PDB file of C-alpha atoms and ligand atoms in Angstrom:
ATOM      1  CA  MET A  20      -3.202  19.094  -7.211  1.00 51.00           C
ATOM      2  CA  THR A  21      -2.338  15.384  -7.551  1.00 52.00           C
ATOM      3  CA  THR A  22      -4.375  12.297  -8.375  1.00 51.00           C
ATOM      4  CA  SER A  23      -4.820  11.748  -4.623  1.00 48.00           C
ATOM      5  CA  ASP A  24      -7.377  14.542  -4.744  1.00 46.00           C
ATOM      6  CA  PHE A  25      -9.488  12.313  -6.994  1.00 51.00           C
ATOM      7  CA  SER A  26      -9.267   9.241  -4.829  1.00 44.00           C
ATOM      8  CA  GLU A  27     -12.877   9.414  -3.656  1.00 42.00           C
ATOM      9  CA  LEU A  28     -14.019   8.509  -7.161  1.00 49.00           C
ATOM     10  CA  THR A  29     -14.233   5.011  -8.550  1.00 50.00           C
ATOM     11  CA  ASP A  30     -15.132   4.029 -12.089  1.00 53.00           C
ATOM     12  CA  PHE A  31     -16.341   0.487 -12.748  1.00 45.00           C
ATOM     13  CA  ALA A  32     -17.398   0.026  -9.168  1.00 41.00           C
ATOM     14  CA  ASP A  33     -19.082   3.426  -9.116  1.00 47.00           C
ATOM     15  CA  GLN A  34     -21.091   2.247  -6.162  1.00 44.00           C
ATOM     16  CA  GLU A  35     -20.632   4.791  -3.463  1.00 46.00           C
ATOM     17  CA  SER A  36     -24.093   6.379  -3.842  1.00 51.00           C
ATOM     18  CA  PRO A  37     -26.972   4.732  -2.047  1.00 53.00           C
ATOM     19  CA  VAL A  38     -29.034   2.541  -4.353  1.00 52.00           C
ATOM     20  CA  GLN A  39     -32.002   4.469  -5.717  1.00 59.00           C
ATOM     21  CA  PRO A  40     -35.457   3.014  -6.355  1.00 62.00           C
ATOM     22  CA  PRO A  41     -36.238   2.161 -10.000  1.00 65.00           C
ATOM     23  CA  GLU A  42     -36.472   5.258 -12.136  1.00 72.00           C
ATOM     24  CA  SER A  43     -39.912   6.818 -12.533  1.00 90.00           C
ATOM     25  CA  GLU A  44     -41.264   8.883 -15.414  1.00 91.00           C
ATOM     26  CA  ARG A  45     -40.721  11.983 -13.279  1.00 94.00           C
ATOM     27  CA  GLU A  46     -37.106  11.074 -12.507  1.00 95.00           C
ATOM     28  CA  LEU A  47     -36.327  10.459 -16.176  1.00 95.00           C
ATOM     29  CA  LEU A  48     -37.877  13.829 -17.038  1.00 95.00           C
ATOM     30  CA  GLU A  49     -35.809  15.564 -14.355  1.00 97.00           C
ATOM     31  CA  ILE A  50     -32.616  13.954 -15.678  1.00 97.00           C
ATOM     32  CA  GLU A  51     -33.524  14.983 -19.231  1.00 97.00           C
ATOM     33  CA  LEU A  52     -34.189  18.585 -18.164  1.00 98.00           C
ATOM     34  CA  LEU A  53     -30.951  18.763 -16.158  1.00 98.00           C
ATOM     35  CA  LEU A  54     -28.883  17.497 -19.108  1.00 98.00           C
ATOM     36  CA  GLU A  55     -30.704  19.765 -21.564  1.00 98.00           C
ATOM     37  CA  GLY A  56     -30.059  22.772 -19.315  1.00 98.00           C
ATOM     38  CA  VAL A  57     -26.372  21.894 -18.936  1.00 98.00           C
ATOM     39  CA  HIS A  58     -26.038  21.516 -22.699  1.00 98.00           C
ATOM     40  CA  ARG A  59     -27.873  24.754 -23.543  1.00 98.00           C
ATOM     41  CA  LEU A  60     -26.167  26.893 -20.918  1.00 98.00           C
ATOM     42  CA  TYR A  61     -22.651  25.445 -20.731  1.00 97.00           C
ATOM     43  CA  GLY A  62     -22.246  23.480 -23.995  1.00 97.00           C
ATOM     44  CA  TYR A  63     -21.382  20.156 -22.293  1.00 97.00           C
ATOM     45  CA  ASP A  64     -23.417  17.338 -23.774  1.00 98.00           C
ATOM     46  CA  PHE A  65     -24.139  14.382 -21.484  1.00 98.00           C
ATOM     47  CA  ARG A  66     -27.450  13.569 -23.176  1.00 98.00           C
ATOM     48  CA  ASN A  67     -26.092  10.371 -24.735  1.00 98.00           C
ATOM     49  CA  TYR A  68     -24.343   8.951 -21.714  1.00 98.00           C
ATOM     50  CA  ALA A  69     -25.513   5.517 -20.560  1.00 96.00           C
ATOM     51  CA  LEU A  70     -28.344   5.945 -18.070  1.00 95.00           C
ATOM     52  CA  PRO A  71     -27.401   3.577 -15.192  1.00 94.00           C
ATOM     53  CA  SER A  72     -24.060   5.171 -14.324  1.00 93.00           C
ATOM     54  CA  LEU A  73     -25.300   8.681 -15.217  1.00 96.00           C
ATOM     55  CA  ARG A  74     -28.192   8.238 -12.821  1.00 96.00           C
ATOM     56  CA  ARG A  75     -25.891   7.034 -10.012  1.00 95.00           C
ATOM     57  CA  ARG A  76     -23.543   9.977 -10.508  1.00 96.00           C
ATOM     58  CA  ILE A  77     -26.399  12.495 -10.604  1.00 98.00           C
ATOM     59  CA  TRP A  78     -27.849  11.163  -7.345  1.00 97.00           C
ATOM     60  CA  HIS A  79     -24.367  11.256  -5.856  1.00 97.00           C
ATOM     61  CA  GLN A  80     -24.239  14.972  -6.707  1.00 98.00           C
ATOM     62  CA  VAL A  81     -27.782  15.579  -5.364  1.00 98.00           C
ATOM     63  CA  HIS A  82     -26.516  14.343  -1.981  1.00 97.00           C
ATOM     64  CA  ALA A  83     -23.126  16.083  -2.253  1.00 98.00           C
ATOM     65  CA  GLU A  84     -24.807  19.432  -3.010  1.00 98.00           C
ATOM     66  CA  GLN A  85     -27.246  18.907  -0.132  1.00 98.00           C
ATOM     67  CA  VAL A  86     -30.375  19.251  -2.224  1.00 98.00           C
ATOM     68  CA  THR A  87     -33.182  16.700  -2.223  1.00 96.00           C
ATOM     69  CA  THR A  88     -34.211  16.304  -5.865  1.00 96.00           C
ATOM     70  CA  ILE A  89     -32.655  16.330  -9.327  1.00 97.00           C
ATOM     71  CA  SER A  90     -34.698  19.464 -10.057  1.00 97.00           C
ATOM     72  CA  GLY A  91     -33.059  21.039  -6.988  1.00 98.00           C
ATOM     73  CA  LEU A  92     -29.681  20.126  -8.408  1.00 98.00           C
ATOM     74  CA  GLN A  93     -30.689  21.589 -11.764  1.00 98.00           C
ATOM     75  CA  GLU A  94     -31.563  24.919 -10.174  1.00 98.00           C
ATOM     76  CA  LYS A  95     -28.213  25.084  -8.379  1.00 98.00           C
ATOM     77  CA  VAL A  96     -26.248  24.008 -11.457  1.00 98.00           C
ATOM     78  CA  LEU A  97     -27.916  26.602 -13.693  1.00 98.00           C
ATOM     79  CA  HIS A  98     -27.301  29.443 -11.239  1.00 98.00           C
ATOM     80  CA  ASP A  99     -23.864  28.552  -9.903  1.00 98.00           C
ATOM     81  CA  ARG A 100     -20.972  27.802 -12.254  1.00 97.00           C
ATOM     82  CA  ALA A 101     -18.905  26.206  -9.485  1.00 97.00           C
ATOM     83  CA  CYS A 102     -21.752  23.746  -8.883  1.00 98.00           C
ATOM     84  CA  PHE A 103     -21.842  22.962 -12.619  1.00 98.00           C
ATOM     85  CA  GLU A 104     -18.080  22.324 -12.572  1.00 95.00           C
ATOM     86  CA  ARG A 105     -18.451  19.945  -9.642  1.00 96.00           C
ATOM     87  CA  LEU A 106     -21.141  18.090 -11.609  1.00 97.00           C
ATOM     88  CA  VAL A 107     -18.865  17.771 -14.669  1.00 96.00           C
ATOM     89  CA  PHE A 108     -16.075  16.524 -12.450  1.00 93.00           C
ATOM     90  CA  SER A 109     -18.325  13.908 -10.906  1.00 94.00           C
ATOM     91  CA  LEU A 110     -19.765  12.791 -14.274  1.00 95.00           C
ATOM     92  CA  SER A 111     -16.299  12.508 -15.801  1.00 93.00           C
ATOM     93  CA  ILE A 112     -15.124   9.738 -13.403  1.00 92.00           C
ATOM     94  CA  PRO A 113     -11.384  10.523 -13.790  1.00 92.00           C
ATOM     95  CA  VAL A 114     -10.148   7.202 -12.418  1.00 94.00           C
ATOM     96  CA  THR A 115      -7.016   5.795 -13.999  1.00 97.00           C
ATOM     97  CA  GLU A 116      -3.615   4.252 -13.254  1.00 97.00           C
ATOM     98  CA  MET A 117      -0.222   3.787 -14.849  1.00 98.00           C
ATOM     99  CA  PHE A 118       0.149   0.725 -17.069  1.00 98.00           C
ATOM    100  CA  ARG A 119      -3.495  -0.067 -16.334  1.00 98.00           C
ATOM    101  CA  ASP A 120      -4.124  -3.667 -17.483  1.00 98.00           C
ATOM    102  CA  PRO A 121      -0.394  -4.553 -17.833  1.00 98.00           C
ATOM    103  CA  PRO A 122      -0.962  -7.368 -20.399  1.00 98.00           C
ATOM    104  CA  LEU A 123      -2.366  -4.739 -22.794  1.00 98.00           C
ATOM    105  CA  PHE A 124       0.885  -2.759 -22.667  1.00 98.00           C
ATOM    106  CA  ARG A 125       2.908  -5.966 -23.101  1.00 98.00           C
ATOM    107  CA  ALA A 126       0.808  -6.858 -26.153  1.00 98.00           C
ATOM    108  CA  PHE A 127       1.267  -3.312 -27.488  1.00 98.00           C
ATOM    109  CA  ARG A 128       5.063  -3.718 -27.229  1.00 98.00           C
ATOM    110  CA  GLU A 129       4.957  -7.055 -29.001  1.00 98.00           C
ATOM    111  CA  LYS A 130       2.354  -6.402 -31.698  1.00 98.00           C
ATOM    112  CA  VAL A 131       2.248  -2.672 -32.393  1.00 98.00           C
ATOM    113  CA  VAL A 132       5.773  -1.409 -31.696  1.00 98.00           C
ATOM    114  CA  PRO A 133       7.333  -3.408 -34.618  1.00 98.00           C
ATOM    115  CA  MET A 134       4.917  -1.606 -36.977  1.00 98.00           C
ATOM    116  CA  LEU A 135       5.687   1.776 -35.431  1.00 98.00           C
ATOM    117  CA  ARG A 136       9.428   1.206 -36.004  1.00 98.00           C
ATOM    118  CA  THR A 137       8.827   1.326 -39.750  1.00 98.00           C
ATOM    119  CA  TYR A 138       7.239   4.811 -39.659  1.00 97.00           C
ATOM    120  CA  PRO A 139       9.268   8.030 -40.040  1.00 97.00           C
ATOM    121  CA  TYR A 140       7.244   9.674 -37.248  1.00 97.00           C
ATOM    122  CA  ILE A 141       4.444   8.531 -34.962  1.00 98.00           C
ATOM    123  CA  ARG A 142       1.320  10.370 -33.852  1.00 98.00           C
ATOM    124  CA  ILE A 143      -0.633   8.921 -30.921  1.00 98.00           C
ATOM    125  CA  TRP A 144      -3.912  10.241 -29.506  1.00 98.00           C
ATOM    126  CA  HIS A 145      -5.020   9.417 -25.968  1.00 98.00           C
ATOM    127  CA  ALA A 146      -8.710  10.412 -26.000  1.00 98.00           C
ATOM    128  CA  GLY A 147     -10.145  10.667 -22.469  1.00 98.00           C
ATOM    129  CA  CYS A 148      -6.673  10.600 -20.896  1.00 98.00           C
ATOM    130  CA  SER A 149      -7.913  11.751 -17.483  1.00 97.00           C
ATOM    131  CA  THR A 150      -4.984  12.761 -15.221  1.00 97.00           C
ATOM    132  CA  GLY A 151      -2.397  11.446 -17.668  1.00 98.00           C
ATOM    133  CA  GLU A 152      -1.130   8.190 -16.133  1.00 98.00           C
ATOM    134  CA  GLU A 153      -1.861   6.362 -19.402  1.00 98.00           C
ATOM    135  CA  VAL A 154       0.057   9.014 -21.345  1.00 98.00           C
ATOM    136  CA  TYR A 155       3.168   8.832 -19.126  1.00 98.00           C
ATOM    137  CA  SER A 156       3.009   5.037 -19.439  1.00 98.00           C
ATOM    138  CA  MET A 157       3.074   5.374 -23.221  1.00 98.00           C
ATOM    139  CA  ALA A 158       5.976   7.860 -23.108  1.00 98.00           C
ATOM    140  CA  ILE A 159       7.999   5.434 -20.959  1.00 98.00           C
ATOM    141  CA  LEU A 160       7.195   2.507 -23.257  1.00 98.00           C
ATOM    142  CA  LEU A 161       8.196   4.458 -26.395  1.00 98.00           C
ATOM    143  CA  HIS A 162      11.358   5.733 -24.671  1.00 98.00           C
ATOM    144  CA  GLU A 163      12.424   2.184 -23.833  1.00 98.00           C
ATOM    145  CA  GLU A 164      11.749   1.075 -27.399  1.00 98.00           C
ATOM    146  CA  GLY A 165      13.848   3.965 -28.760  1.00 98.00           C
ATOM    147  CA  LEU A 166      10.801   5.535 -30.452  1.00 98.00           C
ATOM    148  CA  TYR A 167       9.953   8.503 -28.253  1.00 98.00           C
ATOM    149  CA  ASP A 168      12.014  11.074 -30.152  1.00 98.00           C
ATOM    150  CA  LYS A 169       9.990  10.558 -33.320  1.00 98.00           C
ATOM    151  CA  ALA A 170       6.632  10.484 -31.506  1.00 98.00           C
ATOM    152  CA  ARG A 171       4.036  13.132 -30.656  1.00 98.00           C
ATOM    153  CA  ILE A 172       1.492  12.190 -28.029  1.00 98.00           C
ATOM    154  CA  TYR A 173      -1.776  14.158 -28.064  1.00 98.00           C
ATOM    155  CA  ALA A 174      -3.512  13.858 -24.700  1.00 98.00           C
ATOM    156  CA  THR A 175      -7.090  15.107 -24.553  1.00 98.00           C
ATOM    157  CA  ASP A 176      -9.979  15.082 -22.115  1.00 98.00           C
ATOM    158  CA  MET A 177     -13.130  17.127 -21.604  1.00 97.00           C
ATOM    159  CA  ASN A 178     -12.186  17.661 -17.953  1.00 95.00           C
ATOM    160  CA  GLY A 179      -9.818  20.647 -17.629  1.00 94.00           C
ATOM    161  CA  ARG A 180      -9.042  19.863 -13.986  1.00 93.00           C
ATOM    162  CA  SER A 181      -7.754  16.411 -14.899  1.00 95.00           C
ATOM    163  CA  LEU A 182      -5.678  17.804 -17.758  1.00 97.00           C
ATOM    164  CA  GLN A 183      -4.002  20.252 -15.389  1.00 96.00           C
ATOM    165  CA  VAL A 184      -2.800  17.329 -13.243  1.00 96.00           C
ATOM    166  CA  ALA A 185      -1.641  15.522 -16.376  1.00 97.00           C
ATOM    167  CA  LYS A 186       0.406  18.525 -17.523  1.00 97.00           C
ATOM    168  CA  GLU A 187       2.124  18.839 -14.160  1.00 96.00           C
ATOM    169  CA  GLY A 188       3.000  15.128 -14.007  1.00 95.00           C
ATOM    170  CA  VAL A 189       2.739  15.055 -10.203  1.00 96.00           C
ATOM    171  CA  PHE A 190       1.174  11.939  -8.721  1.00 97.00           C
ATOM    172  CA  GLY A 191       0.608  10.558  -5.203  1.00 96.00           C
ATOM    173  CA  ILE A 192       3.605   8.613  -3.854  1.00 97.00           C
ATOM    174  CA  GLN A 193       1.357   5.960  -2.283  1.00 97.00           C
ATOM    175  CA  LYS A 194       0.438   4.725  -5.776  1.00 97.00           C
ATOM    176  CA  MET A 195       4.026   3.993  -6.865  1.00 98.00           C
ATOM    177  CA  LYS A 196       4.103   0.488  -5.399  1.00 97.00           C
ATOM    178  CA  GLN A 197       1.154  -0.578  -7.551  1.00 98.00           C
ATOM    179  CA  TYR A 198       2.489   1.306 -10.592  1.00 98.00           C
ATOM    180  CA  THR A 199       5.919  -0.336 -10.246  1.00 98.00           C
ATOM    181  CA  LYS A 200       4.233  -3.735 -10.220  1.00 98.00           C
ATOM    182  CA  ASN A 201       2.126  -2.797 -13.268  1.00 98.00           C
ATOM    183  CA  TYR A 202       5.225  -1.484 -15.073  1.00 98.00           C
ATOM    184  CA  GLN A 203       7.122  -4.731 -14.513  1.00 98.00           C
ATOM    185  CA  GLU A 204       4.171  -6.871 -15.584  1.00 98.00           C
ATOM    186  CA  ALA A 205       3.804  -4.674 -18.671  1.00 98.00           C
ATOM    187  CA  GLY A 206       7.321  -5.639 -19.782  1.00 97.00           C
ATOM    188  CA  GLY A 207       9.231  -2.611 -18.425  1.00 97.00           C
ATOM    189  CA  THR A 208      12.980  -3.054 -18.848  1.00 91.00           C
ATOM    190  CA  ARG A 209      14.424  -0.618 -16.265  1.00 96.00           C
ATOM    191  CA  SER A 210      13.921   0.356 -12.680  1.00 97.00           C
ATOM    192  CA  PHE A 211      10.615   2.254 -12.576  1.00 98.00           C
ATOM    193  CA  SER A 212      11.974   4.746 -10.002  1.00 97.00           C
ATOM    194  CA  GLU A 213      14.369   6.092 -12.671  1.00 97.00           C
ATOM    195  CA  TYR A 214      11.398   7.926 -14.156  1.00 98.00           C
ATOM    196  CA  TYR A 215      10.407  10.069 -11.184  1.00 98.00           C
ATOM    197  CA  THR A 216      11.706  12.084  -8.274  1.00 97.00           C
ATOM    198  CA  ALA A 217       9.962  11.822  -4.919  1.00 96.00           C
ATOM    199  CA  LYS A 218       9.124  14.934  -2.924  1.00 92.00           C
ATOM    200  CA  TYR A 219       7.167  14.653   0.345  1.00 92.00           C
ATOM    201  CA  ASN A 220       3.968  12.733  -0.487  1.00 95.00           C
ATOM    202  CA  SER A 221       4.232  13.160  -4.255  1.00 97.00           C
ATOM    203  CA  VAL A 222       6.412  12.161  -7.154  1.00 97.00           C
ATOM    204  CA  ILE A 223       7.141  14.245 -10.215  1.00 97.00           C
ATOM    205  CA  PHE A 224       7.839  12.459 -13.482  1.00 97.00           C
ATOM    206  CA  GLN A 225      11.009  13.346 -15.411  1.00 97.00           C
ATOM    207  CA  PRO A 226      10.515  16.408 -17.644  1.00 96.00           C
ATOM    208  CA  PHE A 227      11.976  14.594 -20.693  1.00 97.00           C
ATOM    209  CA  LEU A 228       8.844  12.408 -20.708  1.00 98.00           C
ATOM    210  CA  ARG A 229       6.696  15.502 -21.251  1.00 97.00           C
ATOM    211  CA  LYS A 230       8.663  16.984 -24.115  1.00 97.00           C
ATOM    212  CA  ASN A 231       6.620  15.363 -26.898  1.00 98.00           C
ATOM    213  CA  MET A 232       3.233  15.525 -25.173  1.00 98.00           C
ATOM    214  CA  ILE A 233       0.532  17.984 -26.239  1.00 98.00           C
ATOM    215  CA  PHE A 234      -2.416  18.485 -23.886  1.00 98.00           C
ATOM    216  CA  ALA A 235      -5.759  19.932 -24.991  1.00 98.00           C
ATOM    217  CA  GLU A 236      -9.401  19.992 -23.981  1.00 97.00           C
ATOM    218  CA  HIS A 237     -11.444  17.970 -26.444  1.00 98.00           C
ATOM    219  CA  ASN A 238     -14.978  16.694 -25.995  1.00 98.00           C
ATOM    220  CA  LEU A 239     -15.776  13.453 -27.807  1.00 98.00           C
ATOM    221  CA  ALA A 240     -19.501  14.246 -27.706  1.00 98.00           C
ATOM    222  CA  THR A 241     -19.259  17.594 -29.504  1.00 97.00           C
ATOM    223  CA  ASP A 242     -15.785  18.233 -31.003  1.00 98.00           C
ATOM    224  CA  GLN A 243     -14.376  17.222 -34.368  1.00 97.00           C
ATOM    225  CA  SER A 244     -11.327  15.326 -35.573  1.00 95.00           C
ATOM    226  CA  PHE A 245      -8.157  17.450 -35.418  1.00 95.00           C
ATOM    227  CA  ASN A 246      -5.316  15.381 -36.936  1.00 96.00           C
ATOM    228  CA  GLU A 247      -4.377  12.038 -38.465  1.00 98.00           C
ATOM    229  CA  PHE A 248      -3.013   9.413 -36.083  1.00 98.00           C
ATOM    230  CA  ASN A 249      -1.135   6.122 -36.254  1.00 98.00           C
ATOM    231  CA  VAL A 250      -2.553   5.030 -32.892  1.00 98.00           C
ATOM    232  CA  ILE A 251      -5.617   6.027 -30.884  1.00 99.00           C
ATOM    233  CA  PHE A 252      -6.051   4.946 -27.267  1.00 98.00           C
ATOM    234  CA  CYS A 253      -9.563   5.401 -25.924  1.00 98.00           C
ATOM    235  CA  ARG A 254      -9.865   3.177 -22.897  1.00 98.00           C
ATOM    236  CA  ASN A 255     -12.621   3.093 -20.294  1.00 98.00           C
ATOM    237  CA  VAL A 256     -14.387   6.110 -21.759  1.00 98.00           C
ATOM    238  CA  MET A 257     -17.025   4.704 -24.118  1.00 98.00           C
ATOM    239  CA  ILE A 258     -18.396   2.327 -21.447  1.00 96.00           C
ATOM    240  CA  TYR A 259     -20.189   5.427 -20.149  1.00 96.00           C
ATOM    241  CA  PHE A 260     -21.761   6.260 -23.526  1.00 97.00           C
ATOM    242  CA  ASP A 261     -24.935   4.970 -25.151  1.00 96.00           C
ATOM    243  CA  GLU A 262     -24.926   3.327 -28.583  1.00 96.00           C
ATOM    244  CA  THR A 263     -25.558   6.585 -30.485  1.00 97.00           C
ATOM    245  CA  LEU A 264     -22.631   8.374 -28.850  1.00 98.00           C
ATOM    246  CA  ARG A 265     -20.353   5.330 -29.189  1.00 97.00           C
ATOM    247  CA  ASN A 266     -21.040   5.320 -32.937  1.00 97.00           C
ATOM    248  CA  ARG A 267     -20.324   9.060 -33.154  1.00 98.00           C
ATOM    249  CA  VAL A 268     -16.968   8.528 -31.444  1.00 98.00           C
ATOM    250  CA  HIS A 269     -16.120   5.540 -33.649  1.00 98.00           C
ATOM    251  CA  SER A 270     -16.860   7.665 -36.691  1.00 98.00           C
ATOM    252  CA  LEU A 271     -14.467  10.318 -35.344  1.00 98.00           C
ATOM    253  CA  PHE A 272     -11.752   7.722 -34.719  1.00 98.00           C
ATOM    254  CA  HIS A 273     -12.210   6.074 -38.095  1.00 98.00           C
ATOM    255  CA  GLU A 274     -11.816   9.459 -39.760  1.00 98.00           C
ATOM    256  CA  SER A 275      -8.772  10.280 -37.602  1.00 98.00           C
ATOM    257  CA  LEU A 276      -6.811   7.030 -38.103  1.00 98.00           C
ATOM    258  CA  SER A 277      -4.393   6.524 -40.973  1.00 97.00           C
ATOM    259  CA  HIS A 278      -4.609   3.322 -43.035  1.00 94.00           C
ATOM    260  CA  PHE A 279      -3.444   0.442 -40.786  1.00 97.00           C
ATOM    261  CA  GLY A 280      -3.843   2.816 -37.847  1.00 98.00           C
ATOM    262  CA  VAL A 281      -4.312   1.085 -34.498  1.00 98.00           C
ATOM    263  CA  LEU A 282      -7.269   1.553 -32.142  1.00 98.00           C
ATOM    264  CA  VAL A 283      -6.927   0.444 -28.509  1.00 98.00           C
ATOM    265  CA  LEU A 284     -10.056   0.094 -26.374  1.00 98.00           C
ATOM    266  CA  GLY A 285     -10.649  -0.778 -22.714  1.00 98.00           C
ATOM    267  CA  ALA A 286     -11.024  -4.287 -21.320  1.00 97.00           C
ATOM    268  CA  LYS A 287     -14.831  -3.998 -21.208  1.00 95.00           C
ATOM    269  CA  GLU A 288     -15.170  -2.323 -24.610  1.00 97.00           C
ATOM    270  CA  SER A 289     -15.275  -3.722 -28.123  1.00 94.00           C
ATOM    271  CA  ILE A 290     -15.484  -2.698 -31.755  1.00 96.00           C
ATOM    272  CA  HIS A 291     -18.238  -5.296 -32.251  1.00 93.00           C
ATOM    273  CA  PHE A 292     -21.823  -4.081 -32.477  1.00 90.00           C
ATOM    274  CA  THR A 293     -20.681  -0.659 -33.708  1.00 95.00           C
ATOM    275  CA  ASP A 294     -21.177   0.727 -37.226  1.00 95.00           C
ATOM    276  CA  TYR A 295     -17.424   0.326 -37.802  1.00 97.00           C
ATOM    277  CA  SER A 296     -16.854  -3.313 -36.810  1.00 96.00           C
ATOM    278  CA  ASP A 297     -16.069  -4.286 -40.440  1.00 97.00           C
ATOM    279  CA  CYS A 298     -13.430  -1.598 -40.806  1.00 98.00           C
ATOM    280  CA  TYR A 299     -10.978  -3.194 -38.357  1.00 98.00           C
ATOM    281  CA  GLU A 300      -9.182  -6.491 -37.838  1.00 97.00           C
ATOM    282  CA  PRO A 301      -8.050  -7.611 -34.397  1.00 97.00           C
ATOM    283  CA  LEU A 302      -4.320  -7.473 -33.680  1.00 98.00           C
ATOM    284  CA  ASP A 303      -5.061  -8.825 -30.234  1.00 98.00           C
ATOM    285  CA  ARG A 304      -8.646  -9.849 -29.607  1.00 96.00           C
ATOM    286  CA  VAL A 305      -8.277 -10.247 -25.848  1.00 97.00           C
ATOM    287  CA  GLU A 306      -6.471  -6.950 -25.258  1.00 98.00           C
ATOM    288  CA  LYS A 307      -8.834  -5.042 -27.602  1.00 98.00           C
ATOM    289  CA  ILE A 308      -6.165  -3.879 -30.048  1.00 98.00           C
ATOM    290  CA  TYR A 309      -7.574  -3.342 -33.558  1.00 98.00           C
ATOM    291  CA  ARG A 310      -6.087  -2.284 -36.884  1.00 98.00           C
ATOM    292  CA  LYS A 311      -7.985  -0.213 -39.427  1.00 98.00           C
ATOM    293  CA  ILE A 312      -8.207  -2.051 -42.733  1.00 97.00           C
ATOM    294  CA  LYS A 313     -10.784   0.034 -44.600  1.00 95.00           C
TER     295      LYS A 313
HETATM  296  C1  SAM B 428     -12.326   6.305 -16.364  1.00 79.41           C
HETATM  297  S1  SAM B 428     -11.391   7.611 -17.125  1.00 79.41           S
HETATM  298  C2  SAM B 428     -10.336   6.689 -18.204  1.00 79.41           C
HETATM  299  C3  SAM B 428      -8.919   7.199 -18.206  1.00 79.41           C
HETATM  300  C4  SAM B 428      -7.920   6.362 -18.992  1.00 79.41           C
HETATM  301  N1  SAM B 428      -8.240   6.341 -20.399  1.00 79.41           N
HETATM  302  C5  SAM B 428      -7.829   4.968 -18.465  1.00 79.41           C
HETATM  303  O1  SAM B 428      -8.330   4.030 -19.076  1.00 79.41           O
HETATM  304  O2  SAM B 428      -7.260   4.784 -17.392  1.00 79.41           O
HETATM  305  C6  SAM B 428     -12.597   8.318 -18.241  1.00 79.41           C
HETATM  306  C7  SAM B 428     -12.167   9.663 -18.778  1.00 79.41           C
HETATM  307  O3  SAM B 428     -12.977   9.979 -19.919  1.00 79.41           O
HETATM  308  C8  SAM B 428     -13.231  11.361 -19.908  1.00 79.41           C
HETATM  309  N2  SAM B 428     -14.428  11.644 -20.691  1.00 79.41           N
HETATM  310  C9  SAM B 428     -15.716  11.317 -20.407  1.00 79.41           C
HETATM  311  N3  SAM B 428     -16.535  11.804 -21.341  1.00 79.41           N
HETATM  312  C10 SAM B 428     -15.757  12.459 -22.250  1.00 79.41           C
HETATM  313  C11 SAM B 428     -16.012  13.177 -23.442  1.00 79.41           C
HETATM  314  N4  SAM B 428     -17.253  13.330 -23.887  1.00 79.41           N
HETATM  315  N5  SAM B 428     -14.969  13.701 -24.119  1.00 79.41           N
HETATM  316  C12 SAM B 428     -13.697  13.557 -23.661  1.00 79.41           C
HETATM  317  N6  SAM B 428     -13.389  12.902 -22.535  1.00 79.41           N
HETATM  318  C13 SAM B 428     -14.405  12.350 -21.833  1.00 79.41           C
HETATM  319  C14 SAM B 428     -13.396  11.699 -18.442  1.00 79.41           C
HETATM  320  O4  SAM B 428     -13.221  13.073 -18.187  1.00 79.41           O
HETATM  321  C15 SAM B 428     -12.338  10.808 -17.789  1.00 79.41           C
HETATM  322  O5  SAM B 428     -11.132  11.487 -17.616  1.00 79.41           O
END
């Protein structure tokens, strides 16, 4: 499996489902019952995901499963594990790219790497890493800065299918042109093609990049902290959460970061308006890089 298999999904755009009429009381109840059933039967908790995108994804699955109502989808999901897994896959929106938002990676090199040089070892957590492009980008960056050997990169996601792709490090060859451009704009210092070998329509990333990566399923809605980190990346994940769940995740990150630990959020995310806004100072306000100060 490669990321090409996921190409039908989009994240911010998220617009492929036909527009639905405004939600009714009945529709909200059906969504609530579906999410409650999924939580009770399978342990996956989507109850605090933001409604607009959740609703679009659920309707997308109603059509994909060829049922006519959300209740119809609920019945199928509760009786057919494969249908439940397809729903999780659709709700997880595993869209990503290498060196996504190149200026962020450039800022990370300039503002965070000098701090990391002073540490005897470095632990980085990529929470919601999807198919791993962000994680391979980090491994390349640390390798070029001479820091990879003393780093451990923990890559987690709730979606086991995405993690499997991440572990294999096999990506679609058609994406390499864009990734090469991103890499150069992110301050890459070599030829990007040094890092992979092409085979038919795929590329496989060099095994040395994987040697300090640890992959594990972890659900930000239900699981606990599992280590102390110098850096946490959680980009383009919390945009899908409501305020309650965002605060839960910020509590988890605050607990998991060492003093002066660095938190990196997505372009459309912010530490402001969370319960933890006072606990961080910006290292780069535009690129959403924050440092824990209390
Ligand atoms: C749009 S992708 C972002 C990937 C990458 N961080 C990036 O910015 O390119 C969102 C990822 O968050 C994951 N995710 C969503 N809810 C999650 C949860 N509760 N716990 C862990 N991961 C979650 C999804 O499975 C998906 O892989």
